[in-house]
Coordinates of C-alpha atoms and ligand atoms in Angstrom, one line a residue:
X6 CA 121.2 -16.2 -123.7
X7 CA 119.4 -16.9 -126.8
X8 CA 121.7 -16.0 -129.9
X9 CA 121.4 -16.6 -133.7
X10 CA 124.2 -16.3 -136.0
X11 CA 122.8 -15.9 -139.5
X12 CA 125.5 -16.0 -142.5
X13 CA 125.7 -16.9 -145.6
X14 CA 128.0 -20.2 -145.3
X15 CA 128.4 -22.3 -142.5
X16 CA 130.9 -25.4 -142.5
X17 CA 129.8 -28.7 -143.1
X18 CA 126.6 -27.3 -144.6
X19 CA 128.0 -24.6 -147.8
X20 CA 131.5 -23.5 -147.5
X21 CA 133.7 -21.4 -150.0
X22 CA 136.0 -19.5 -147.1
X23 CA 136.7 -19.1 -143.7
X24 CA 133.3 -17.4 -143.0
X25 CA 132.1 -21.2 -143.3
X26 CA 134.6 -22.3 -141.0
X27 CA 134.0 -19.8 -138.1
X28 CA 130.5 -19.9 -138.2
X29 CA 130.5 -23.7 -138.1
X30 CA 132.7 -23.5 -134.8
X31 CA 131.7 -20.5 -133.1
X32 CA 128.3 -21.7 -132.6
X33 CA 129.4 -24.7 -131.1
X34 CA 131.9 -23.5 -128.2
X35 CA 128.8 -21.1 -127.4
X36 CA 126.4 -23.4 -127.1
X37 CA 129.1 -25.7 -124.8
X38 CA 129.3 -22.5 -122.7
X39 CA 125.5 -22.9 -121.8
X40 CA 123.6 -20.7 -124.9
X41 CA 121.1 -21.3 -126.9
X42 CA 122.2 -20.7 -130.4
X43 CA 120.8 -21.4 -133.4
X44 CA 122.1 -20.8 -136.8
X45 CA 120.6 -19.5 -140.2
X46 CA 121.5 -20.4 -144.0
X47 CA 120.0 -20.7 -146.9
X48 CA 119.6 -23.6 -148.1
X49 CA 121.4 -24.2 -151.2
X50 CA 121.5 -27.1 -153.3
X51 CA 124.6 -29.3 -151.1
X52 CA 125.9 -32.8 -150.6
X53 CA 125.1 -31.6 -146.6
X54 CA 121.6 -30.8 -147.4
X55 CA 121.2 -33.8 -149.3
X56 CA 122.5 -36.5 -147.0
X57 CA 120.5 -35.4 -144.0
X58 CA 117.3 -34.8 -142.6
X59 CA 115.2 -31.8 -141.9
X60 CA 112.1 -30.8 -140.4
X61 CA 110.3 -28.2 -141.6
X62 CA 109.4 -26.1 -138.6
X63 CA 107.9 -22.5 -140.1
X64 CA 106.3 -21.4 -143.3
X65 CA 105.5 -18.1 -145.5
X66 CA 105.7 -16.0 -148.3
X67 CA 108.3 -13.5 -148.7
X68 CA 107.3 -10.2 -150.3
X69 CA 110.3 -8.2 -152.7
X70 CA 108.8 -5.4 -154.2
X71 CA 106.2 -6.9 -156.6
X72 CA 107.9 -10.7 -156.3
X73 CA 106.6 -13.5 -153.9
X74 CA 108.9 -16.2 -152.5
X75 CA 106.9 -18.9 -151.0
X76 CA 109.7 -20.3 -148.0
X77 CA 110.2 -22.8 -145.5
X78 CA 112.2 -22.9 -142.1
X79 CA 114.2 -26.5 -142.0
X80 CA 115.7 -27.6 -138.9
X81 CA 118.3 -30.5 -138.8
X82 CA 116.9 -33.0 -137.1
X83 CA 120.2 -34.2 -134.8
X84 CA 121.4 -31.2 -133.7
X85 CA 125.0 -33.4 -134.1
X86 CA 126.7 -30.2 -135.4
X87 CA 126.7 -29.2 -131.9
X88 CA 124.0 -26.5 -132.1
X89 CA 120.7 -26.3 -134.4
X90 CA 121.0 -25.5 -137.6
X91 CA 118.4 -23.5 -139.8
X92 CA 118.1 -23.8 -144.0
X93 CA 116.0 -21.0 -145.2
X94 CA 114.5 -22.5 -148.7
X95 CA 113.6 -20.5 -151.0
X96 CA 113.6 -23.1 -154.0
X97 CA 113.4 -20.5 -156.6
X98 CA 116.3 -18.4 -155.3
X99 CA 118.7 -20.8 -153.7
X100 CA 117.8 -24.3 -155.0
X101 CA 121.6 -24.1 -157.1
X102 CA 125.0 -25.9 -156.3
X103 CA 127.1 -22.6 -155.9
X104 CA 126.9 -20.2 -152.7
X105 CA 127.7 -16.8 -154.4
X106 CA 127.9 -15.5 -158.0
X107 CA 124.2 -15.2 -159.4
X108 CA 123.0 -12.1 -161.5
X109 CA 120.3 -11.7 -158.1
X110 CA 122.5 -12.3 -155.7
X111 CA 120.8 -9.1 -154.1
X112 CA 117.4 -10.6 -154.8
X113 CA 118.7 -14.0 -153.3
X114 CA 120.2 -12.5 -150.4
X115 CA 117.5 -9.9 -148.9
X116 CA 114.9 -12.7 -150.0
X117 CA 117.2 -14.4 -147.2
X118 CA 117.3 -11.9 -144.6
X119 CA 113.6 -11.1 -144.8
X120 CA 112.5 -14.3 -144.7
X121 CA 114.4 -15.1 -141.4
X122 CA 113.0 -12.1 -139.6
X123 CA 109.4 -13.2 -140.9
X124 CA 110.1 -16.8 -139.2
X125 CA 111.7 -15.1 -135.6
X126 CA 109.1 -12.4 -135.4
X127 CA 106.3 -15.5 -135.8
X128 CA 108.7 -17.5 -133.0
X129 CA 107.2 -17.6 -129.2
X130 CA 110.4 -16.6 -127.7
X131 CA 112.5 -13.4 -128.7
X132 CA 116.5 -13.8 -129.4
X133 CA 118.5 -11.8 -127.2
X134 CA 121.5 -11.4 -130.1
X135 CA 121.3 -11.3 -133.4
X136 CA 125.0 -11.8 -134.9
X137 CA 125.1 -11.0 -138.8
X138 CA 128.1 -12.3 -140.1
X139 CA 129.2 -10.2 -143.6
X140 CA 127.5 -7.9 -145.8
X141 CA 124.9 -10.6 -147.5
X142 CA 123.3 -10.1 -143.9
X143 CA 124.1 -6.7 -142.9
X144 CA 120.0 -5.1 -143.8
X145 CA 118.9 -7.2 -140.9
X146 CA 120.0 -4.9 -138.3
X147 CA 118.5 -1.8 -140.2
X148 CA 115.2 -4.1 -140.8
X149 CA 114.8 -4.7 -136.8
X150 CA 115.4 -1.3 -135.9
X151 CA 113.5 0.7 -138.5
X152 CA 110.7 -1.7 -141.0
X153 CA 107.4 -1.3 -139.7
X154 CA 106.3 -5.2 -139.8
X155 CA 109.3 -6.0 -137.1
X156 CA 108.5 -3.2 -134.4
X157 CA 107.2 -5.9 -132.0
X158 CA 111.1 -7.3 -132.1
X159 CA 113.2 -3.7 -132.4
X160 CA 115.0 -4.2 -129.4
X161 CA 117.1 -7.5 -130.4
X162 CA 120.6 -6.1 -130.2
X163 CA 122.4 -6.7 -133.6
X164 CA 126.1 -7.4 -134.2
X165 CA 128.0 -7.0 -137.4
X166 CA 131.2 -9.4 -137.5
X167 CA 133.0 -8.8 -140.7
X168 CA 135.2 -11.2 -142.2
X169 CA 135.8 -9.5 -144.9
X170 CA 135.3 -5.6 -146.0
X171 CA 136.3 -5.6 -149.8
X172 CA 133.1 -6.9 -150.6
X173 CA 129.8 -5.0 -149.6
X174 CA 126.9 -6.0 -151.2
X175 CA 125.8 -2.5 -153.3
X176 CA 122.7 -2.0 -155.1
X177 CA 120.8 0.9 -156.8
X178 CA 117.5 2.7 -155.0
X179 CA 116.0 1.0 -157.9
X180 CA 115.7 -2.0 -155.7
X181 CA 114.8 -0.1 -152.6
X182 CA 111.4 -0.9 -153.1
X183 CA 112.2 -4.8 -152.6
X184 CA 112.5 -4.1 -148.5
X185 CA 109.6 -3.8 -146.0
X186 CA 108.2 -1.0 -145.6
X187 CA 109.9 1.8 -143.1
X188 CA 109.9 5.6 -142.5
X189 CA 111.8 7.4 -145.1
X190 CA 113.4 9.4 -142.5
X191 CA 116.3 6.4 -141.9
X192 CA 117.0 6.6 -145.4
X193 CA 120.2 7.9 -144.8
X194 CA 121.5 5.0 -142.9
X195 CA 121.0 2.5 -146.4
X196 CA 122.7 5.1 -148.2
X197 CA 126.6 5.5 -148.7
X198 CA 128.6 7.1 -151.7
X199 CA 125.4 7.4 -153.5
X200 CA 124.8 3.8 -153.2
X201 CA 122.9 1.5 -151.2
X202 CA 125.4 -0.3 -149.5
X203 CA 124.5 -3.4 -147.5
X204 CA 127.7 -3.7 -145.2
X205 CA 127.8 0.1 -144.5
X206 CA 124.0 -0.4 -143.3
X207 CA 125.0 -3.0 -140.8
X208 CA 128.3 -0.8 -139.5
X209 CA 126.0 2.1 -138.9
X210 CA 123.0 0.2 -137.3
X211 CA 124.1 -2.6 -135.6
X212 CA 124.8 -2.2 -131.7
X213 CA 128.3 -3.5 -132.1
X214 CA 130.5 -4.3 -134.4
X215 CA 133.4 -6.8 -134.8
X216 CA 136.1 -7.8 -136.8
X217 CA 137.7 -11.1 -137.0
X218 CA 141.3 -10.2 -136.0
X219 CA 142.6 -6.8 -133.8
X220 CA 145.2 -5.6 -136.9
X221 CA 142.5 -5.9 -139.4
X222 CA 140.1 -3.1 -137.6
X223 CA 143.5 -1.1 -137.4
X224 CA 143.6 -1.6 -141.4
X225 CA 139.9 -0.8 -141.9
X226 CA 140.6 2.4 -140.8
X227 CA 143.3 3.0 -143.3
X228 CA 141.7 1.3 -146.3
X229 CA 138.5 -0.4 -146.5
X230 CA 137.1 0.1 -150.2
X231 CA 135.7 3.0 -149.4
X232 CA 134.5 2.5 -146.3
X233 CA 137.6 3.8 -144.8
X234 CA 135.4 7.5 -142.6
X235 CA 132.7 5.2 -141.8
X236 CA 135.0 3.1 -140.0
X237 CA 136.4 5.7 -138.2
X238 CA 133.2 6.9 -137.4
X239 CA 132.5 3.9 -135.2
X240 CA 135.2 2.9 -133.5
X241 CA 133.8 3.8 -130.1
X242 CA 131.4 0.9 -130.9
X243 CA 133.7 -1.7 -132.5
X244 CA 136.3 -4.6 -131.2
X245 CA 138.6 -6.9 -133.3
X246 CA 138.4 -10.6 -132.0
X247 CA 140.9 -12.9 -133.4
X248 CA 139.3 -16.1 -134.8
X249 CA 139.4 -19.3 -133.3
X250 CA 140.0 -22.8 -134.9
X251 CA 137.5 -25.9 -134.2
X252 CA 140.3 -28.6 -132.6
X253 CA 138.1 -31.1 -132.6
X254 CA 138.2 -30.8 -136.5
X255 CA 141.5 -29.6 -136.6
X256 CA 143.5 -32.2 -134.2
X257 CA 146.6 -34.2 -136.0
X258 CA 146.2 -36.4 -133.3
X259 CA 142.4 -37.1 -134.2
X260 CA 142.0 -36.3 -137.8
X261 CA 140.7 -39.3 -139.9
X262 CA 141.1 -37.4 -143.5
X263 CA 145.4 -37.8 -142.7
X264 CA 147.3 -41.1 -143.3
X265 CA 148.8 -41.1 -140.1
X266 CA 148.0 -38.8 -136.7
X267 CA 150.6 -37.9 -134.7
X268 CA 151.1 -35.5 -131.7
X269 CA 153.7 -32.7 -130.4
X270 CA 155.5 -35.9 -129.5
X271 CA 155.4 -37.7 -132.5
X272 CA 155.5 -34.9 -135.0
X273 CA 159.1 -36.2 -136.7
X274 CA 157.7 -39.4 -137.6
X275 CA 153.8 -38.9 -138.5
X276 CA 154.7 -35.7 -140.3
X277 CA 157.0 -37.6 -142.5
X278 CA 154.6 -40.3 -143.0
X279 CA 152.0 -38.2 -144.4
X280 CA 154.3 -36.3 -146.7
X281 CA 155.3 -39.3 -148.6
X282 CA 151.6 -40.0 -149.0
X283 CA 151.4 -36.7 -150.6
X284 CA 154.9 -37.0 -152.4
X285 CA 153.6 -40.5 -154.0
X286 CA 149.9 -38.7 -154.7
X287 CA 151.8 -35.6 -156.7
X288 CA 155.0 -36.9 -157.5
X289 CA 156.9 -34.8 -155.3
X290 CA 160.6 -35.9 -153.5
X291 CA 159.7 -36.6 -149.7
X292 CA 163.8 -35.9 -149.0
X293 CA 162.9 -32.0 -149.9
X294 CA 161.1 -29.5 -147.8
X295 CA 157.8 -29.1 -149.2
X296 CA 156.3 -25.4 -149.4
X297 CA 152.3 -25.5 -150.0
X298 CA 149.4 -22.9 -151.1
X299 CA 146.1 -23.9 -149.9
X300 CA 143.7 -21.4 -150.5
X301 CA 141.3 -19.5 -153.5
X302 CA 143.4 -18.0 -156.2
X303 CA 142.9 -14.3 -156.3
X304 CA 144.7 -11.4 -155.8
X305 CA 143.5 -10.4 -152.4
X306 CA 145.1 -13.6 -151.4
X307 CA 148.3 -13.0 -153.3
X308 CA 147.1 -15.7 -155.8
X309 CA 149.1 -13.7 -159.0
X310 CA 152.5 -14.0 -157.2
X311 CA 152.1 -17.9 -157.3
X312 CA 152.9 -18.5 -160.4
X313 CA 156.3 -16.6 -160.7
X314 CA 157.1 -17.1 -157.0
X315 CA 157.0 -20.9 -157.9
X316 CA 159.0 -20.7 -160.4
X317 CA 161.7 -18.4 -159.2
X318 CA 162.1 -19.9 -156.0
X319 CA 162.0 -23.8 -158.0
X320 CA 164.6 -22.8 -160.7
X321 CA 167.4 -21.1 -157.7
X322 CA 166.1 -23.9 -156.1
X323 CA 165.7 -26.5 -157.9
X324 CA 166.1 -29.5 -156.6
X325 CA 166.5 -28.5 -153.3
X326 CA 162.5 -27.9 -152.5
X327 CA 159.0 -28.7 -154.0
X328 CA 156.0 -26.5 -154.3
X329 CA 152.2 -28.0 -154.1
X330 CA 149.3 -25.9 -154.1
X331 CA 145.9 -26.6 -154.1
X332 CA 143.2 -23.9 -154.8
X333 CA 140.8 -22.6 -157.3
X334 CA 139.8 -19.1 -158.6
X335 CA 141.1 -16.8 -161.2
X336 CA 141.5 -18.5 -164.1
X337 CA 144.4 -16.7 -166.0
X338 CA 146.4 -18.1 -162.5
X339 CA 145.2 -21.2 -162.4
X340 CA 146.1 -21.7 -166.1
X341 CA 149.7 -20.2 -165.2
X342 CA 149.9 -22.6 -162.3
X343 CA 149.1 -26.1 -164.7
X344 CA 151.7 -25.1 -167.2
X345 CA 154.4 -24.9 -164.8
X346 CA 154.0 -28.3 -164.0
X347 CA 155.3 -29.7 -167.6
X348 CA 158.4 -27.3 -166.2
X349 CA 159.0 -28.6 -162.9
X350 CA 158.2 -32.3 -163.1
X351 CA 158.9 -34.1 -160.0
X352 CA 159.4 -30.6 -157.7
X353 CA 156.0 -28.9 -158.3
X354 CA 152.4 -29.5 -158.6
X355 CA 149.0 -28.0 -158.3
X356 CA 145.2 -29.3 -157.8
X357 CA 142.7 -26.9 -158.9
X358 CA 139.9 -27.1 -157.1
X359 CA 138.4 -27.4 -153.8
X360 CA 138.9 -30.5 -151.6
X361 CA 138.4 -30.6 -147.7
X362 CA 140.1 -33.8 -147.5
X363 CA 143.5 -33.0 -149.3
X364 CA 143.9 -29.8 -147.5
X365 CA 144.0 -31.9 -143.9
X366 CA 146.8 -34.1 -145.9
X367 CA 148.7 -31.1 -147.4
X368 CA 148.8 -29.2 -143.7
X369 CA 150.1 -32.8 -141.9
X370 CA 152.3 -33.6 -144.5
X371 CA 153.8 -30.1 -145.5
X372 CA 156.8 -28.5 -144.1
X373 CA 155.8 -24.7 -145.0
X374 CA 152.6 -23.3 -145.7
X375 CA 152.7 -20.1 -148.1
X376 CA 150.1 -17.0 -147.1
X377 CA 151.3 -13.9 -149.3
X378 CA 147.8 -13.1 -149.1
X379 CA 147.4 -8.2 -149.7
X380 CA 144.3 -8.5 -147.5
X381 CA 144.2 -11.2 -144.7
X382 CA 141.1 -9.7 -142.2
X383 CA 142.4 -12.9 -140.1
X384 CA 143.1 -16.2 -142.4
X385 CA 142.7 -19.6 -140.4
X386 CA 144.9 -21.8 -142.5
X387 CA 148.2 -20.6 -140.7
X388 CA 146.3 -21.5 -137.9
X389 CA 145.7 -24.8 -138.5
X390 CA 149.2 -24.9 -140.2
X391 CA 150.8 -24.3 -136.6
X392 CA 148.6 -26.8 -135.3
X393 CA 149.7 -29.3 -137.3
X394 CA 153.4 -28.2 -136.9
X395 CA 153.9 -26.9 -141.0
X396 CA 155.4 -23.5 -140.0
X397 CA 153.6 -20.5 -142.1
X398 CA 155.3 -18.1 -144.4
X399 CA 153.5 -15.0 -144.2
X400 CA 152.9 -11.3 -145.6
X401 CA 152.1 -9.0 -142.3
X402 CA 149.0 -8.2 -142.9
X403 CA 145.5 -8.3 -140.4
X404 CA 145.4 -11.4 -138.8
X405 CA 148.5 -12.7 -140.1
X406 CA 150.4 -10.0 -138.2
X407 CA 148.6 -10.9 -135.1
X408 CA 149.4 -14.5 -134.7
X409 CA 152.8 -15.4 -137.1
X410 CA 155.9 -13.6 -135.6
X411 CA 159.3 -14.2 -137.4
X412 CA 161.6 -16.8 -136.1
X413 CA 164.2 -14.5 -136.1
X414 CA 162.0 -12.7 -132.7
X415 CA 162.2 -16.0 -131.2
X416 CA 158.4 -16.7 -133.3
X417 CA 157.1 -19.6 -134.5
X418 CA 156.7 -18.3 -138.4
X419 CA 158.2 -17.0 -141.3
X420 CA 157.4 -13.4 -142.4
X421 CA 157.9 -10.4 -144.8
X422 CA 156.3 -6.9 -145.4
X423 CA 155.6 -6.7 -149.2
X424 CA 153.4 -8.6 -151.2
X425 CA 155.8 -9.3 -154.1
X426 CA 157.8 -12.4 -155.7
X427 CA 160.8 -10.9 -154.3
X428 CA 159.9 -11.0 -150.9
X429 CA 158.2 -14.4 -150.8
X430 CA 161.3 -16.2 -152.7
X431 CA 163.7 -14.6 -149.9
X432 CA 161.4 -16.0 -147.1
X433 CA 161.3 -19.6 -149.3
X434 CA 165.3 -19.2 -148.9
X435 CA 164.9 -18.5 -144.9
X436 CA 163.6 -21.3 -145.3
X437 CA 165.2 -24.1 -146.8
X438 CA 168.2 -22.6 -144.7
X439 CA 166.1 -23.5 -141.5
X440 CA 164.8 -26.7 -142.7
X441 CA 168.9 -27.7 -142.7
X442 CA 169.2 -26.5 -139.0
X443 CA 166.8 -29.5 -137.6
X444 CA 167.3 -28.4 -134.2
X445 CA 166.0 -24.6 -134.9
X446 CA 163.7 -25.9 -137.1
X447 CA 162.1 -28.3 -134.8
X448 CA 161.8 -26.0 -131.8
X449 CA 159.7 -23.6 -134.4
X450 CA 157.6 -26.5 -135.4
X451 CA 156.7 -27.5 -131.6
X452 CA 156.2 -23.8 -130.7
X453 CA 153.5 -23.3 -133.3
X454 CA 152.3 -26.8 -132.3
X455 CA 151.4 -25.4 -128.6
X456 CA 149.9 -22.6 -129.5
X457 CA 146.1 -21.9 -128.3
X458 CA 143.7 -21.0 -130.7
X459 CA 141.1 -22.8 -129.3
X460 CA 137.3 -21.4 -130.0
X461 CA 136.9 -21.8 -126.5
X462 CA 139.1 -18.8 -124.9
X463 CA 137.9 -16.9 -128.2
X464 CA 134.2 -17.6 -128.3
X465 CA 133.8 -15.8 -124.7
X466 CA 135.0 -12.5 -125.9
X467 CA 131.8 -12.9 -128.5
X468 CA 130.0 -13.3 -125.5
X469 CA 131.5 -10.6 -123.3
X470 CA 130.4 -8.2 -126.5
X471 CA 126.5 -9.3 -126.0
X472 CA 126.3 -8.7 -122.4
X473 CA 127.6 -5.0 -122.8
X474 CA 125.3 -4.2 -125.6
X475 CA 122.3 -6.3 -123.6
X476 CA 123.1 -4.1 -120.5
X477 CA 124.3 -1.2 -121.6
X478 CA 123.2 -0.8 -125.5
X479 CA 126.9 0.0 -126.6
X480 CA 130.2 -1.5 -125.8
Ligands
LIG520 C1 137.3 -14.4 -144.7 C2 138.7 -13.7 -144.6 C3 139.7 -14.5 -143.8 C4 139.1 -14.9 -142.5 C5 137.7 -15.6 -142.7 C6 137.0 -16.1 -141.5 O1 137.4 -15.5 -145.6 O2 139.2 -13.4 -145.9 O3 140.9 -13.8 -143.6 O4 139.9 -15.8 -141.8 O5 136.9 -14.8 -143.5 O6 136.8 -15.0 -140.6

């Protein structure tokens, strides 16, 4: 089967999130399980993008409303990702460091999606799947169906995997003009709440569509920003699939960004090792458990709590644990966080920013990992938590709920209902009780350790999803 997975980030290429992550790993296991996949960024200004090579494979023009956006196709030459990647350049539109937050991030992003149907309708061979990934790619299954210049490919099926519904890409009919030409008739499917709304355009055209844990497309239903009826509307159509994790990135035994791998066997020993790495790194006390935030700092992510959580839970505490977190965002938090280091010397630190390399050191060397997170549609870094035996302290929330269960039900996690300081500091004090109780506390650690989350059960439910709509046109 020929698929293409076209999304705004894709790990190691542009990441700010998980999308990145999944759509750097899903790919892969597909393409082990005998596809062709290919897939589609654009081609921002990276270190990734820098340090390899490309061949240019397809070139246009692409036309938004009266504006012209010469393009090319580049292909990575080694296909060592595991599957072949696309950049879409557009220099004028995406020749910049950051992925997201431009005043045309429309014009960027349907520059993007127009320009990628231009190249497949001028490709020989005709994708069987096209799976959009979010809403900065949900026009493209409206375009297929319904824009005059892609009738000769209107009967790719089109998925819509949503990784996260808060955001949904709105713009005015002022800018309507900016997409190809189509009958006015389907107007009504760009439209919603008197808006054009580029997520709500992929729910209602695409064949199928998917969210990235089972509790989130439960939540969807309840609250969605708005999008809550729509939602219900299709359910007949859609399917939560939990989210893998890449293992070959994410293996303790493996990883070459830790200072020293260990196994389910080893976990005592190379667990402590790399915690006194970090301890020296941030001035923390390796005899402590060690509770760590990796993550961006916002509120959807419970990013606000941090601050007072922290020092709550290091002032009943203190002395008995440290707090590290390491994350970047909002900057009235991240402000908050700094200054509570001058409070908490030797117990607490933070890193603002974003650093791939740290966050492999902070899951193999810490002891708890802390996900308050108010929207979670599945969150991958209690995933790779377990895997590298820190046990997660959760909110139940999407796909949180689905794969944390509290040790008390014989689980391999920590967890509370409410989003609040309250509830986090009486999980932080589960936990240092636990962390006493090395027997208890070990069988936690090795249960989470076991766990499968491999792409490779995951990736064939993806798959199962193409075949019905391929057959059958629905699922
Ligand atoms: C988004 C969601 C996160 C999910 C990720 C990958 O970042 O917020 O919960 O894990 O996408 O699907």
């Amino acid at each position: 089967m020929e698929i293409f997975h076209i999304s705004a980030e894709c790990y190691p290429m542009a990441k700010v999130g998980g999308l990145a992550d999944v759509v750097g790993a899903l790919p892969k296991y597909q393409t082990n399980a005998g596809h062709d996949v290919r897939v589609v960024v654009p081609c921002y200004d990276t270190k990734f993008r820098r340090e390899n090579d490309f061949d240019c494979v397809h070139w246009g023009s692409v036309k938004l409303g009266n504006f012209n956006f010469p393009f090319s196709v580049l292909k990575e030459t080694t296909n060592k990702l595991g599957y072949e990647l696309y950049l879409i350049e557009i220099d004028e539109l995406f020749n910049r460091p950051n992925v997201y937050g431009y005043e045309d991030d429309i014009e960027r992003f349907l520059s993007f999606q127009i320009a990628t149907l231009d190249w497949i309708l001028a490709r020989e061979t005709v994708p069987d799947v096209i799976n959009c990934h979010d809403h900065h790619t949900g026009v493209i299954p409206f375009l297929i169906k319904y824009a005059f210049k892609y009738e000769s490919i209107n009967t790719v099926k089109t998925v819509i995997t949503i990784h996260n519904g808060l955001y949904q890409g709105w713009f005015g009919f002022d800018k309507l003009h900016y997409l190809p030409e189509f009958d006015l008739i389907h107007i009504g499917f760009l439209e919603w709440n008197n808006s054009l709304n580029s997520l709500a355009v992929a729910i209602k055209c695409a064949h199928a569509v998917t969210t990235v844990s089972p509790s989130y497309l439960n939540e969807i239903n309840i609250s969605a920003n708005g999008l809550e009826d729509l939602f219900n509307s299709v359910r007949y159509k859609s399917k939560g699939i939990l989210n893998g994790i890449d293992i070959e990135v994410w293996d303790p035994l493996k990883d070459s960004m830790i200072t020293e791998n260990y196994s389910i066997d080893t976990f005592e020993k190379g667990k402590q090792k790399n915690k006194e790495m970090l301890c020296e790194q941030f001035e923390l006390d390796p005899t402590k458990p060690l509770f760590s935030f990796i993550g961006r700092l916002f509120e959807e992510k419970g990013g606000d709590l941090l601050p007072q959580a922290s020092a709550l839970a290091l002032s009943e505490n203190f002395e008995n644990i440290n707090v590290l977190i390491l994350g970047s965002g909002n900057s009235v938090i991240e402000e908050q966080l700094l200054q509570l280091r001058n409070d908490y010397i030797g117990n607490y630190n933070v890193f603002i920013g974003y650093n791939e390399e740290l966050a492999h050191l902070i899951y193999a060397g810490s002891d708890y990992i802390l996900m308050p997170s108010r929207v979670e549609p599945c969150g991958l870094n209690q995933m790779y938590a377990l895997r590298y035996g820190t046990v997660p302290i959760v909110r139940r929330t999407g796909g949180l709920r689905d794969t944390v269960i509290d040790f008390g039900d014989n689980g391999n996690g920590i967890c509370h209902d409410q989003a609040s300081v309250g509830d986090i500091c009486y999980s932080i004090n589960r936990a240092v009780k636990l962390y006493d109780d090395k027997i208890n506390f070990n069988k936690i650690v090795k249960k989470g350790m076991a766990t499968d989350h491999s792409w490779e059960r995951v990736c064939q439910e993806y798959i199962e999803i193409y075949n019905l709509i391929i057959e059958k046109n629905e699922i």
